[in-house]
Structures are given as C-alpha cells and as structure tokens.
Coordinates of C-alpha atoms in Angstrom, one line a residue:
Chain A
M1 CA -0.7 -22.6 -0.2
E2 CA -4.5 -23.0 0.1
A3 CA -4.0 -26.4 1.6
L4 CA -1.7 -24.9 4.1
L5 CA -4.2 -22.2 5.0
E6 CA -7.0 -24.8 5.5
K7 CA -4.8 -27.1 7.5
H8 CA -4.0 -24.3 9.8
D9 CA -7.5 -23.0 10.1
E10 CA -8.5 -26.4 11.4
M11 CA -5.7 -26.3 13.9
T12 CA -6.7 -23.0 15.4
E13 CA -10.3 -23.5 14.6
G14 CA -10.4 -19.8 13.7
A15 CA -10.6 -19.0 17.4
L16 CA -7.8 -16.5 17.3
H17 CA -9.5 -14.2 14.9
G18 CA -13.0 -13.1 15.9
P19 CA -15.5 -12.4 13.1
E20 CA -14.4 -8.8 13.3
G21 CA -10.9 -9.6 12.3
K22 CA -11.9 -11.1 9.0
L23 CA -11.8 -9.1 5.8
P24 CA -15.0 -8.7 3.8
A25 CA -15.4 -11.0 0.8
P26 CA -13.4 -9.6 -2.1
D27 CA -16.5 -8.4 -3.9
A28 CA -18.2 -6.9 -0.9
R29 CA -18.3 -3.2 -1.1
Y30 CA -16.9 -1.4 1.9
R31 CA -15.9 2.0 3.0
G32 CA -12.6 3.0 4.3
G33 CA -13.1 3.3 8.0
M34 CA -11.4 6.7 8.2
G35 CA -13.5 9.0 6.3
T36 CA -17.2 8.2 5.9
Q37 CA -18.3 11.7 6.8
G38 CA -16.7 13.0 3.6
L39 CA -19.1 10.9 1.5
V40 CA -22.4 12.1 0.1
Q41 CA -24.8 9.2 -0.5
A42 CA -26.4 10.1 -3.8
R43 CA -28.3 6.9 -4.5
P44 CA -28.9 3.6 -2.7
Q45 CA -25.7 1.6 -2.6
G46 CA -25.0 -2.1 -2.6
P47 CA -24.1 -3.8 0.7
V48 CA -21.6 -1.6 2.4
V49 CA -19.3 -3.2 4.9
E50 CA -17.6 -1.0 7.4
E51 CA -13.8 -1.5 7.3
R52 CA -12.2 -1.6 10.7
P53 CA -8.6 -1.3 11.6
I54 CA -7.0 -4.3 13.3
L55 CA -4.6 -2.1 15.2
V56 CA -5.1 1.4 16.5
L57 CA -2.2 3.1 18.2
E58 CA -2.6 6.6 19.7
G59 CA -0.3 9.0 21.5
L60 CA 2.5 6.5 22.0
S61 CA 5.5 8.1 23.8
R62 CA 8.7 6.6 25.1
H63 CA 11.3 8.6 27.0
F64 CA 14.5 7.8 28.8
G65 CA 15.3 10.2 31.7
P66 CA 13.6 12.1 34.4
R67 CA 11.6 14.6 32.3
C68 CA 11.3 18.2 33.5
P69 CA 8.3 20.6 33.4
H70 CA 9.7 21.9 30.1
C71 CA 9.6 18.6 28.2
Q72 CA 6.4 17.2 29.8
D73 CA 4.5 19.3 27.3
G74 CA 4.4 17.0 24.2
E75 CA 4.9 20.0 21.8
A76 CA 7.8 21.5 23.6
P77 CA 10.8 22.3 21.4
L78 CA 13.7 19.9 21.8
E79 CA 17.2 19.7 20.4
R80 CA 16.4 16.9 18.0
N81 CA 14.9 14.5 20.5
V82 CA 16.8 15.5 23.6
C83 CA 15.3 18.0 26.1
P84 CA 17.7 21.0 26.4
R85 CA 17.0 21.5 30.1
C86 CA 17.1 18.0 31.7
G87 CA 18.7 15.9 29.0
T88 CA 15.7 13.5 28.8
V89 CA 15.7 11.5 25.5
H90 CA 12.3 11.4 23.9
A91 CA 12.6 8.3 21.6
L92 CA 9.0 8.5 20.6
R93 CA 6.6 11.5 21.0
N94 CA 2.9 11.1 20.5
V95 CA 3.0 8.6 17.7
G96 CA -0.3 7.3 16.3
L97 CA -1.1 4.9 13.5
E98 CA -3.8 2.6 12.2
L99 CA -3.4 -0.7 10.5
Y100 CA -6.1 -2.4 8.4
P101 CA -6.3 -6.1 7.5
G102 CA -4.2 -7.1 4.6
E103 CA -2.5 -3.7 4.4
I104 CA 1.2 -2.9 4.4
V105 CA 2.2 0.3 6.1
G106 CA 5.8 1.5 5.7
I107 CA 7.7 3.4 8.3
V108 CA 10.7 5.4 7.0
G109 CA 13.1 7.7 8.6
E110 CA 16.8 8.1 9.3
S111 CA 18.7 6.1 12.0
G112 CA 17.7 7.2 15.4
S113 CA 14.3 8.5 14.4
G114 CA 12.5 6.0 16.6
K115 CA 11.4 3.4 14.1
S116 CA 12.8 0.4 15.9
T117 CA 11.7 1.7 19.3
L118 CA 8.2 2.0 17.9
M119 CA 8.2 -1.7 16.7
Q120 CA 9.6 -2.8 20.1
C121 CA 7.0 -0.9 22.0
L122 CA 4.3 -2.6 19.9
Y123 CA 5.8 -6.0 20.5
F124 CA 6.2 -5.2 24.3
D125 CA 9.9 -5.6 24.1
Q126 CA 10.0 -2.1 25.6
E127 CA 7.6 -0.5 28.0
A128 CA 5.6 2.4 26.5
S129 CA 5.8 5.6 28.6
A130 CA 2.3 6.7 27.5
G131 CA -0.2 5.9 24.9
T132 CA -3.0 3.4 24.0
L133 CA -2.9 0.3 21.8
H134 CA -6.2 -1.3 20.8
L135 CA -6.3 -4.6 18.9
Q136 CA -9.5 -5.5 17.1
S137 CA -8.6 -9.2 16.8
Y138 CA -7.6 -9.7 20.4
D139 CA -10.5 -8.4 22.4
G140 CA -12.5 -6.4 19.9
G141 CA -10.3 -3.4 20.7
L142 CA -11.8 -3.0 24.1
Q143 CA -8.8 -2.7 26.3
N144 CA -5.6 -0.7 26.1
A145 CA -3.0 -3.4 25.5
F146 CA -0.3 -1.3 27.1
E147 CA -2.2 -1.7 30.4
L148 CA -2.7 -5.4 30.3
S149 CA -1.0 -7.7 32.9
S150 CA 2.3 -9.0 31.8
Q151 CA 0.9 -12.4 31.4
E152 CA -1.9 -11.2 29.1
R153 CA 0.6 -9.2 27.1
L154 CA 2.7 -12.2 26.6
R155 CA -0.3 -14.1 25.4
L156 CA -1.3 -11.3 23.1
R157 CA 2.2 -10.9 21.7
N158 CA 2.4 -14.6 20.9
T159 CA -1.0 -14.8 19.2
M160 CA -1.5 -11.4 17.6
F161 CA 1.9 -10.5 16.4
G162 CA 4.7 -12.0 14.4
M163 CA 8.0 -10.1 14.7
V164 CA 11.0 -10.2 12.4
Y165 CA 14.0 -8.4 13.8
Q166 CA 16.7 -6.7 11.8
N167 CA 19.2 -8.8 13.7
P168 CA 18.3 -12.5 13.4
Y169 CA 20.1 -13.2 16.7
L170 CA 17.3 -11.3 18.5
G171 CA 14.6 -13.4 16.9
L172 CA 16.0 -16.9 16.7
R173 CA 17.8 -19.3 19.0
M174 CA 20.8 -19.9 16.9
D175 CA 21.8 -23.2 18.3
Y176 CA 18.4 -24.9 18.1
S177 CA 17.1 -26.3 14.8
S178 CA 14.9 -24.2 12.6
L179 CA 12.0 -26.5 13.3
S180 CA 12.5 -26.2 17.1
N181 CA 12.6 -22.4 16.7
I182 CA 9.2 -22.5 15.1
A183 CA 7.9 -25.0 17.6
E184 CA 9.0 -22.8 20.5
Q185 CA 6.8 -20.0 19.2
M186 CA 3.9 -22.4 18.9
I187 CA 4.4 -23.9 22.4
S188 CA 4.5 -20.4 23.9
S189 CA 1.0 -19.8 22.5
G190 CA -0.3 -23.0 24.1
N191 CA 0.2 -25.6 21.4
R192 CA 1.1 -29.0 22.7
L193 CA 0.6 -31.3 19.7
V194 CA 4.1 -32.3 18.5
Q195 CA 2.9 -33.8 15.3
A196 CA 0.9 -30.7 14.4
M197 CA 3.8 -28.4 15.2
V198 CA 6.2 -30.4 13.1
G199 CA 3.8 -30.5 10.2
R200 CA 3.1 -26.7 10.4
G201 CA 6.8 -25.9 10.9
S202 CA 7.7 -28.0 8.0
S203 CA 5.2 -26.5 5.6
L204 CA 6.1 -23.0 6.7
L205 CA 9.8 -23.7 6.0
D206 CA 8.7 -25.0 2.6
E207 CA 6.8 -21.8 2.2
V208 CA 10.0 -19.7 2.7
N209 CA 12.1 -22.0 0.6
I210 CA 14.2 -23.7 3.2
P211 CA 15.3 -27.0 1.7
Q212 CA 14.0 -30.2 3.4
R213 CA 17.4 -31.5 4.6
R214 CA 18.2 -28.2 6.4
K215 CA 15.1 -27.9 8.4
T216 CA 16.6 -29.7 11.4
E217 CA 19.8 -27.6 11.2
A218 CA 20.6 -24.8 13.5
P219 CA 20.2 -21.3 12.0
R220 CA 23.7 -20.4 13.2
R221 CA 24.9 -22.3 10.1
F222 CA 22.6 -20.5 7.7
S223 CA 23.3 -17.5 5.5
G224 CA 21.8 -14.1 6.5
G225 CA 19.1 -14.4 4.0
M226 CA 18.1 -17.9 5.1
Q227 CA 18.1 -16.8 8.8
Q228 CA 15.8 -14.0 7.8
R229 CA 13.5 -16.4 6.1
V230 CA 13.4 -18.7 9.1
Q231 CA 12.5 -15.7 11.2
I232 CA 9.6 -15.0 8.8
A233 CA 8.4 -18.6 9.1
K234 CA 8.6 -18.4 12.8
A235 CA 6.7 -15.2 12.9
L236 CA 4.0 -16.7 10.8
S237 CA 3.7 -19.9 12.8
N238 CA 0.7 -18.8 14.9
N239 CA -1.0 -17.3 11.9
P240 CA -1.0 -13.8 13.5
P241 CA -3.1 -11.1 12.0
I242 CA -0.2 -8.6 12.3
L243 CA 3.4 -8.9 11.2
L244 CA 6.1 -6.4 12.4
L245 CA 9.0 -6.4 10.0
D246 CA 12.0 -4.4 11.2
E247 CA 14.5 -3.8 8.3
V248 CA 14.0 -7.4 7.0
T249 CA 15.9 -6.8 3.8
T250 CA 18.8 -4.7 5.2
G251 CA 22.1 -6.3 4.6
L252 CA 20.8 -8.9 2.1
D253 CA 22.1 -9.0 -1.4
L254 CA 19.7 -7.8 -4.2
S255 CA 18.7 -11.2 -5.4
V256 CA 17.9 -12.5 -1.9
Q257 CA 16.2 -9.2 -1.2
A258 CA 13.9 -9.7 -4.2
N259 CA 13.0 -13.2 -2.8
V260 CA 12.1 -11.9 0.6
L261 CA 10.0 -9.1 -0.9
D262 CA 8.2 -11.6 -3.0
L263 CA 7.6 -13.7 0.0
I264 CA 6.2 -10.8 2.0
L265 CA 3.8 -9.8 -0.8
R266 CA 2.7 -13.4 -1.2
I267 CA 2.0 -13.6 2.6
R268 CA -0.1 -10.5 2.4
R269 CA -2.0 -11.7 -0.6
D270 CA -2.8 -15.2 0.6
F271 CA -3.2 -14.7 4.4
K272 CA -4.5 -11.1 4.5
V273 CA -2.0 -10.3 7.2
G274 CA -1.6 -6.6 8.1
M275 CA 2.1 -5.6 8.2
L276 CA 4.2 -2.7 9.6
V277 CA 7.4 -2.5 7.6
V278 CA 10.2 -0.5 8.9
S279 CA 12.9 0.3 6.5
H280 CA 15.4 3.1 5.7
D281 CA 15.3 1.9 2.1
L282 CA 12.7 3.8 0.2
G283 CA 12.9 1.4 -2.7
V284 CA 11.7 -1.4 -0.4
V285 CA 8.9 0.6 1.0
R286 CA 7.9 1.7 -2.5
M287 CA 7.6 -1.9 -3.6
L288 CA 5.7 -3.1 -0.5
A289 CA 3.7 -0.4 1.3
D290 CA 0.3 1.0 0.5
R291 CA 0.7 3.8 3.0
T292 CA 3.8 5.3 4.5
L293 CA 4.7 7.2 7.7
V294 CA 7.8 9.4 7.8
M295 CA 9.5 9.7 11.2
L296 CA 11.9 12.3 12.4
D297 CA 13.3 12.7 15.9
G298 CA 10.7 10.4 17.4
R299 CA 7.7 11.9 15.8
V300 CA 5.6 11.1 12.7
I301 CA 6.0 14.2 10.5
E302 CA 4.1 13.0 7.4
T303 CA 1.8 10.2 6.3
G304 CA 0.3 9.5 2.9
L305 CA -0.1 7.0 0.1
T306 CA 3.4 5.6 -0.6
D307 CA 3.6 6.9 -4.1
Q308 CA 2.4 10.3 -3.0
I309 CA 5.0 10.5 -0.3
L310 CA 7.6 9.7 -3.0
E311 CA 6.3 11.8 -5.8
D312 CA 4.8 14.7 -3.9
P313 CA 6.4 14.9 -0.5
Q314 CA 5.1 17.9 1.6
H315 CA 7.4 18.2 4.6
A316 CA 10.9 19.6 4.1
Y317 CA 12.6 16.6 5.7
T318 CA 10.6 14.1 3.5
Q319 CA 11.6 16.1 0.4
Q320 CA 15.3 15.8 1.5
L321 CA 14.8 12.1 2.1
V322 CA 13.1 11.5 -1.2
Y323 CA 15.6 13.6 -3.2
S324 CA 18.4 11.5 -1.8
L325 CA 16.9 8.4 -3.4
L326 CA 19.2 7.0 -6.1
Chain B
M1 CA -2.9 11.0 13.6
E2 CA -0.8 13.8 14.7
A3 CA 1.2 14.2 11.6
A4 CA 1.2 17.7 10.2
Y5 CA 0.3 16.6 6.7
A6 CA -2.3 13.9 7.4
V7 CA -5.1 16.4 7.3
R8 CA -6.9 14.7 4.4
D9 CA -7.6 11.6 6.4
N10 CA -10.4 13.4 8.2
P11 CA -12.4 14.8 5.4
V12 CA -14.8 17.5 6.1
S13 CA -18.3 17.1 4.9
R14 CA -19.3 19.2 2.0
D15 CA -22.7 20.2 0.7
Q16 CA -22.3 18.8 -2.8
Q17 CA -25.6 18.5 -4.6
A18 CA -26.2 15.4 -6.5
P19 CA -27.2 16.1 -10.1
R20 CA -30.8 16.6 -11.1
P21 CA -32.8 13.4 -11.1
G22 CA -33.2 12.1 -14.6
A23 CA -30.1 13.8 -15.9
A24 CA -27.2 11.6 -16.7
R25 CA -24.7 11.7 -13.9
P26 CA -21.2 12.7 -14.9
L27 CA -18.6 10.1 -13.9
L28 CA -16.1 12.7 -13.0
T29 CA -16.5 16.4 -12.2
I30 CA -13.4 18.5 -11.6
E31 CA -14.1 21.9 -10.0
G32 CA -11.4 24.5 -9.6
L33 CA -8.5 22.1 -9.2
T34 CA -5.3 23.9 -8.3
K35 CA -2.0 22.2 -7.5
S36 CA 1.4 23.7 -6.9
F37 CA 4.6 22.3 -5.5
T38 CA 6.8 23.8 -2.8
V39 CA 10.4 22.7 -2.9
H40 CA 11.7 23.6 0.5
A41 CA 15.4 23.1 -0.2
M42 CA 15.4 25.7 -2.9
G43 CA 12.7 27.8 -1.5
R44 CA 10.8 27.5 -4.7
H45 CA 7.1 27.4 -5.4
I46 CA 6.1 25.8 -8.7
Q47 CA 2.7 26.0 -10.2
G48 CA 1.3 22.6 -11.5
C49 CA -2.1 23.4 -12.7
Y50 CA -4.4 26.3 -11.9
D51 CA -8.2 26.4 -11.5
I52 CA -9.1 23.5 -13.7
S53 CA -12.7 22.6 -14.2
L54 CA -14.0 19.8 -16.5
T55 CA -16.7 17.1 -16.6
V56 CA -16.5 13.6 -18.0
M57 CA -19.7 11.6 -18.7
P58 CA -19.8 7.8 -18.3
G59 CA -18.3 6.0 -21.4
E60 CA -16.7 9.2 -22.7
F61 CA -13.2 9.6 -23.9
V62 CA -11.8 13.0 -23.1
G63 CA -8.4 14.1 -24.3
I64 CA -6.3 16.8 -22.5
T65 CA -4.0 18.9 -24.7
G66 CA -1.6 21.7 -24.0
K67 CA 2.0 22.8 -23.9
S68 CA 4.5 20.8 -22.2
G69 CA 4.7 22.0 -18.5
S70 CA 1.2 23.3 -18.5
G71 CA 0.1 20.8 -15.8
K72 CA -1.6 18.1 -17.8
S73 CA -0.1 15.2 -15.9
T74 CA -0.7 17.0 -12.7
I75 CA -4.4 16.6 -13.3
L76 CA -4.2 12.9 -13.8
R77 CA -1.9 12.5 -10.8
C78 CA -4.2 14.4 -8.6
L79 CA -7.1 12.1 -9.7
F80 CA -4.9 9.1 -8.8
R81 CA -3.7 10.9 -5.7
T82 CA -0.1 10.4 -6.5
N83 CA -0.2 14.2 -6.2
F84 CA -1.9 15.8 -3.3
P85 CA -4.7 18.1 -4.6
E86 CA -4.2 21.5 -3.1
K87 CA -7.5 23.2 -3.9
G88 CA -10.7 22.3 -5.6
S89 CA -12.8 19.2 -5.7
L90 CA -12.6 16.0 -7.8
W91 CA -16.1 14.4 -7.7
Y92 CA -16.0 10.8 -8.9
D93 CA -19.1 8.6 -9.1
S94 CA -17.8 5.4 -7.5
A95 CA -19.5 2.0 -7.6
A96 CA -18.5 1.4 -4.0
F97 CA -18.8 4.8 -2.3
G98 CA -21.2 6.8 -4.5
Y99 CA -20.2 10.3 -5.2
I100 CA -16.8 10.8 -3.5
D101 CA -14.4 13.8 -3.6
L102 CA -11.1 12.2 -4.5
A103 CA -9.3 15.2 -3.0
Q104 CA -10.9 14.4 0.4
A105 CA -11.1 10.6 0.3
S106 CA -9.2 8.8 3.0
Q107 CA -6.0 7.0 2.1
R108 CA -7.8 3.6 2.5
Q109 CA -10.6 4.7 0.2
V110 CA -8.0 5.7 -2.5
V111 CA -6.3 2.3 -2.1
Y112 CA -9.6 0.6 -2.6
L113 CA -10.4 2.7 -5.7
R114 CA -7.0 2.1 -7.2
T115 CA -7.4 -1.7 -6.8
H116 CA -11.0 -1.8 -8.0
E117 CA -12.1 1.2 -10.0
I118 CA -9.4 3.6 -11.3
G119 CA -6.6 2.6 -13.5
Y120 CA -3.5 4.6 -14.4
V121 CA -1.4 3.8 -17.5
T122 CA 1.9 5.3 -18.6
Q123 CA 4.7 4.1 -20.7
F124 CA 6.9 3.7 -17.7
L125 CA 6.8 0.4 -15.8
S126 CA 7.3 0.4 -12.1
V127 CA 7.2 -3.2 -11.0
L128 CA 8.9 -5.6 -8.7
P129 CA 12.2 -6.9 -10.0
R130 CA 12.3 -10.4 -11.5
R131 CA 8.6 -10.5 -12.4
S132 CA 7.7 -11.9 -15.7
A133 CA 5.2 -10.1 -17.9
Y134 CA 2.8 -12.9 -17.2
D135 CA 3.2 -12.6 -13.5
I136 CA 2.6 -8.9 -13.5
V137 CA -0.7 -9.2 -15.2
L138 CA -1.6 -12.3 -13.0
Q139 CA -0.8 -10.2 -9.9
S140 CA -3.3 -7.6 -11.1
A141 CA -5.9 -10.4 -11.7
L142 CA -5.2 -11.8 -8.2
E143 CA -5.8 -8.4 -6.6
T144 CA -9.2 -8.3 -8.4
Y145 CA -10.5 -11.9 -8.1
G146 CA -8.5 -13.1 -5.1
S147 CA -6.1 -16.0 -4.8
K148 CA -9.0 -18.5 -4.3
Q149 CA -10.0 -18.1 -7.9
L150 CA -6.6 -19.0 -9.3
D151 CA -7.8 -20.8 -12.4
L152 CA -10.0 -17.9 -13.4
C153 CA -7.0 -15.5 -12.9
H154 CA -4.8 -17.6 -15.1
S155 CA -7.4 -17.8 -17.9
E156 CA -8.1 -14.1 -17.7
T157 CA -4.4 -13.3 -17.7
E158 CA -3.9 -15.3 -20.9
K159 CA -6.9 -13.8 -22.5
M160 CA -5.7 -10.3 -21.6
L161 CA -2.1 -10.8 -22.9
A162 CA -3.3 -12.3 -26.1
H163 CA -5.9 -9.5 -26.5
F164 CA -3.3 -6.8 -26.3
N165 CA -1.1 -8.6 -28.8
L166 CA 1.8 -9.4 -26.5
A167 CA 3.7 -12.2 -28.3
E168 CA 3.5 -15.5 -26.3
E169 CA 7.2 -15.8 -26.4
L170 CA 7.5 -12.7 -24.2
W171 CA 5.1 -13.9 -21.5
A172 CA 7.8 -15.5 -19.4
V173 CA 10.3 -12.7 -19.9
Y174 CA 11.1 -9.9 -17.4
P175 CA 9.8 -6.7 -19.1
R176 CA 13.1 -4.7 -18.4
T177 CA 14.1 -5.5 -22.0
F178 CA 10.7 -4.7 -23.6
S179 CA 10.3 -2.0 -26.2
G180 CA 8.3 1.1 -25.3
G181 CA 5.2 -0.2 -27.1
E182 CA 5.4 -3.6 -25.4
K183 CA 5.8 -2.0 -22.0
L184 CA 2.8 0.1 -22.7
R185 CA 0.7 -2.8 -23.8
L186 CA 1.7 -4.7 -20.7
N187 CA 0.7 -1.7 -18.6
I188 CA -2.6 -1.5 -20.3
A189 CA -3.2 -5.3 -19.9
A190 CA -2.4 -5.1 -16.2
A191 CA -4.7 -2.1 -15.8
M192 CA -7.5 -3.5 -17.9
I193 CA -7.8 -6.9 -16.2
K194 CA -9.2 -5.0 -13.3
Q195 CA -11.9 -3.7 -15.5
P196 CA -11.6 -0.1 -14.2
R197 CA -14.5 2.3 -14.4
L198 CA -12.2 5.1 -15.1
L199 CA -8.9 4.8 -16.9
L200 CA -6.3 7.6 -16.8
L201 CA -3.8 7.6 -19.8
D202 CA -0.7 9.6 -19.5
E203 CA 0.8 10.1 -22.9
P204 CA 0.5 6.5 -24.0
T205 CA 1.6 7.2 -27.5
A206 CA 4.6 9.4 -26.8
S207 CA 7.8 8.1 -28.5
L208 CA 6.0 5.3 -30.3
D209 CA 6.3 4.7 -34.0
N210 CA 3.3 4.9 -36.2
A211 CA 2.5 1.2 -36.3
S212 CA 2.5 1.0 -32.5
K213 CA 0.4 4.2 -32.2
L214 CA -2.2 2.5 -34.4
K215 CA -2.2 -0.5 -32.0
V216 CA -2.8 1.9 -29.1
R217 CA -5.6 3.5 -31.0
E218 CA -7.2 0.1 -31.6
L219 CA -6.9 -0.7 -27.9
I220 CA -8.5 2.6 -26.9
E221 CA -11.3 1.9 -29.4
Q222 CA -11.9 -1.5 -27.9
L223 CA -11.9 -0.1 -24.4
K224 CA -14.4 2.6 -25.4
N225 CA -16.7 0.0 -27.0
Q226 CA -16.6 -1.9 -23.7
G227 CA -17.8 1.3 -22.0
T228 CA -14.7 2.3 -20.1
T229 CA -14.5 6.0 -19.4
M230 CA -11.1 7.5 -20.2
L231 CA -9.3 10.7 -19.6
G232 CA -6.1 10.9 -21.5
I233 CA -3.1 13.2 -22.3
F234 CA -2.0 13.1 -26.0
H235 CA 0.6 15.1 -27.7
D236 CA -1.0 14.5 -31.1
L237 CA -4.7 14.4 -30.4
E238 CA -5.5 14.4 -34.1
F239 CA -4.3 10.8 -34.1
M240 CA -7.3 10.0 -31.9
E241 CA -9.7 11.7 -34.4
G242 CA -13.1 10.1 -34.3
L243 CA -12.5 8.4 -31.0
C244 CA -12.1 11.4 -28.7
D245 CA -15.4 12.8 -27.6
H246 CA -14.1 16.0 -26.2
E247 CA -10.9 17.9 -26.1
F248 CA -9.8 19.9 -23.1
N249 CA -7.2 22.5 -23.8
M250 CA -5.1 23.6 -20.9
Q251 CA -4.5 27.1 -22.2
E252 CA -8.2 27.9 -23.0
G253 CA -9.4 26.0 -19.9
V254 CA -12.6 24.8 -21.6
I255 CA -13.9 21.7 -23.1
A256 CA -14.3 21.8 -26.8

C-alpha cells in the first residue's frame, strides 16, 4: 500500500494537491475549522494547525420547471418538493455541506429526497440552478466551481473527484477492459505515459482484489460486486482528494458488501481521501460515516455525528427513519 | 448549513473563567446538564437527566450511581456527544483545544476528541462485520499512530491484547461469539490503545460473574495507576471500594 502511494506521488509529483490540501501530521494539534470561537484559551497550547475543509458547498439548488413568484422564495411551502402553483420540481433547495480531508460524510434519506441529484451536481453531471462550490485543493477555494468554464470543470472533475455510481453502467465502459477503463480516466486528466498507466491501473485493481488474469477482461462479464470494485479503482486512479460514492453497496450481497466497506475504510485510512457516501442503508452509513446529513424533499433537515443521528435523532422524519432500522 | 438542527456547529462564545492560577484544574466540569428526549411519533417528552453538576479532577475515578432510568448513561452519552446535550455546559480540559465545552464543540472537534482523547467503553460491541479481535484493536492503533507506523501498531496491539488477558487463540476470531467479559476486555483494549485522557465506562461489570468482575477491577486499577481519568457507571459500586475516589448519586445530585 505504501509503495503504491509513493509510486503515485512520484507520478503526480504532488502537483494536484497544494500544501493546503494536505492533512496535518497525525500528532499535530489542530482545531476543527468550524467552531474556534467557542473555545476559551486558558493556557498556551502546542502548535495549533487550522483545519480547513477541502470542499465547501453553499446554497445549492436545482429545479426543473419555470418557477413562479411563489416558489422563488427558498422557504416557500411546497407539496413535498413540487410547487403547488406552477408545478416546478425543486430537486434540491438550499443544500450546504463541508467536507474535511480524510473524513466520510454520510447522506441518508428516502428515494427521491435529492441524494443522487446532489452527487451529480457536485460531479457536474447536472447543472446547478444556484449555489457555490469551493474546492480547497483545486484553486485554494478561490472560485465558485459552478461558474467555471466547461473546459475547466471537466479538468476539475477529472482531477479532484472520483465518482462511483450506483449503476456501474453509468461509470464504466462495459465493453472495454478494466485496465482500459482506468486508463481512460487517466488520459482524460492529461496522462500520456502508457507504461505508467498500466502500472497504476494494475496496482489499483490489485488493491480492490480483481485477480490478475481478469484485468484485461471487460466489466460486462463481471459480477455486480466486481464491477463496483472496478469503478472504485477507476475513481481512485487520479488520486483525487474527494470521492463521491452513490449507493455503492446497494444490491450487493452481505459478504461482498463487507468487502467493499472494508475497502472504503482502507482507502480513507491510507490515502486520507474525503468521501461523500450516499446510502439509504443506515447500517452502511453507521459503519462508514463520521458525520451524517439527513435529506427530505430536496433539503437537508438534520446534520450531526452519525451515532448521534442514530441514537438521538431530533427531527420527526429522522426519528421515523431511524426507528425503521431493523 | 441551513439544517434546522445543526445549530451546535456554530458555537457561541461564553465567558467561562479559567480556574484560579495555582489551583489544580479539573479535567471535567459539568454544570447544570439537562437532557430530555422528544419522541415525535408518540408526542412524548422523556426526561433523561436534569440539572446535573459535577467535577472530576485529573487522575480521579468517579463512580455514578442511581436507580435504573435515572439518566446515568445519558450523562456519559452527552459527554461523548452520542446524545445531544440540551442545556448546561460540559467543560473538558483538552490537550489539543484547551478548555472546551463539549456541548458546544463542533462536530469535527468531537470527532478529533473521540479519536485522540476521550474513550467510551460498554459491554456492547459495535464493529464492522468480519473483523477479528486483533484487527479491531489494530484499527484503533492505526487511528492513533497512523498507517506509516505499522510495526509499532502491531507491537502495541499485541501488547494491549496480552495486557488485557485476551487468550492468544481468540485473537484471530470474530468477536461475535465472545463472552460478555471477553467483549468487554476487547472494548477496553481498543479504547486504551489510544491512551485516552478521559475514559467513560458504562456499566462495564453488569452481567459479569465474580471472577470477570475482579478482572475488570484489576484493569481499572491499572488504568488509574497510569493516570487515566475515569467516569463510570456501576450498579454495585461497593465492588470498586478503595478504587473509586468519589461517588456521585443521581438522586441526591451531589458528589460524596
């Protein structure tokens, strides 16, 4: 694993991650970025490193339809997420979140609550209607990524994000070999060294336990769990600081699910990748996420530490969700 | 964040006075902690604990006693932020942050404290499926020392498992099948490898036989000698006689 890390560091020469994108050394003392004003400094402290989020999303909205004066107000009452006057569907309303390096944030909610739309907006698969996205490791968080040119967005998407779709058919070219799939991702971020790409692809497929002799095989002929693992390998290929995982374990049997969860935690631990994990399975989120957002009808209705969301849910809907857990 | 319940992420500054210079600083000062639970579906409001105040000095072992349902666990859960403190302050003397109110700390700060400073031990295991006992403790070690120091993590893990009397033949086994006492020792091992400043113990001796209880007592004695500060809930505090510095009774609401 370490050898892999080093090898890749040489390849990218650490150019993708600015110094800001790196986590402080494990023993360095740091403050959570979100609440320093609550602290009272009672005596001189050791070196304090400010912790900064790698991703800050604010006020993200996504609507389908004309919008009328009634629903242009972000707080206007809707019938679930549909405007009662003009029929505009508000898939996302004023969603905000922060992601820190090496952190896993879970996003839960029922079908149609806007989880996947959120992920696809972050990955520029869908156009955001409103909102700002700032990425520390791209440009120091200077520009709103939603307003970048399409060319820049493509570059950002290929270098900053790894995406794993619920449906492997969206994330992989099923008729090309697994290695080619990974190489494609690396080519699109500017890599042209075939040898390096094959080496990196091969070690990533090792990492996700795809046997040697199947690396040149097309994912069409793989089981669902294997396809999901090829997607994860592909998503990791550019060593992105952020992974977006949309229902990665849905539809996998329990034993394969345990393998994928193990893999995700290992990636977090060894590469310090920040991850957004969308799942309707609270058990998966409990095992993975440090913090969790609960979504309902396109809005974030509650956020908290994952165990607090599960043990002491505040919102009526969250309680209903948690009490439905087997 | 716009979420209705994310208020605690933007803590309000408070005028908390640091203790007098020269006086020993308490590691933990709980002031007027109140916690109740609202169950929306049934329209019920349930009282957890009400107006609790207590102080724990560094290196002390304080036991909480009281009737079942009197809110003992709620206190520990509020300290660990598994429960959301409703009212009151929980001042904790952190190595990284200085004096910090756990009720107001940001989620990221709590995550940091959980990984580096505050441990929580119960008899119940909540772990990833298909993890051996060894891996669970190793995982904890990796969180503390980082995966770059793998050798150190392995040696610490072995030391810790041996120290807490977990038979070597159990190391490679998934703990699903462990006895209550074995699970508890595994939990303590995973918590202790992080060398927490503050250890919260939630009924670690409940449903254990006498021999296992003695083991737990020994463990607590060792931890205490190493200087770990502990706050624990015990059904039978007399069992901890001579170890426990203070007893906090929920009904009387005072430290004895």
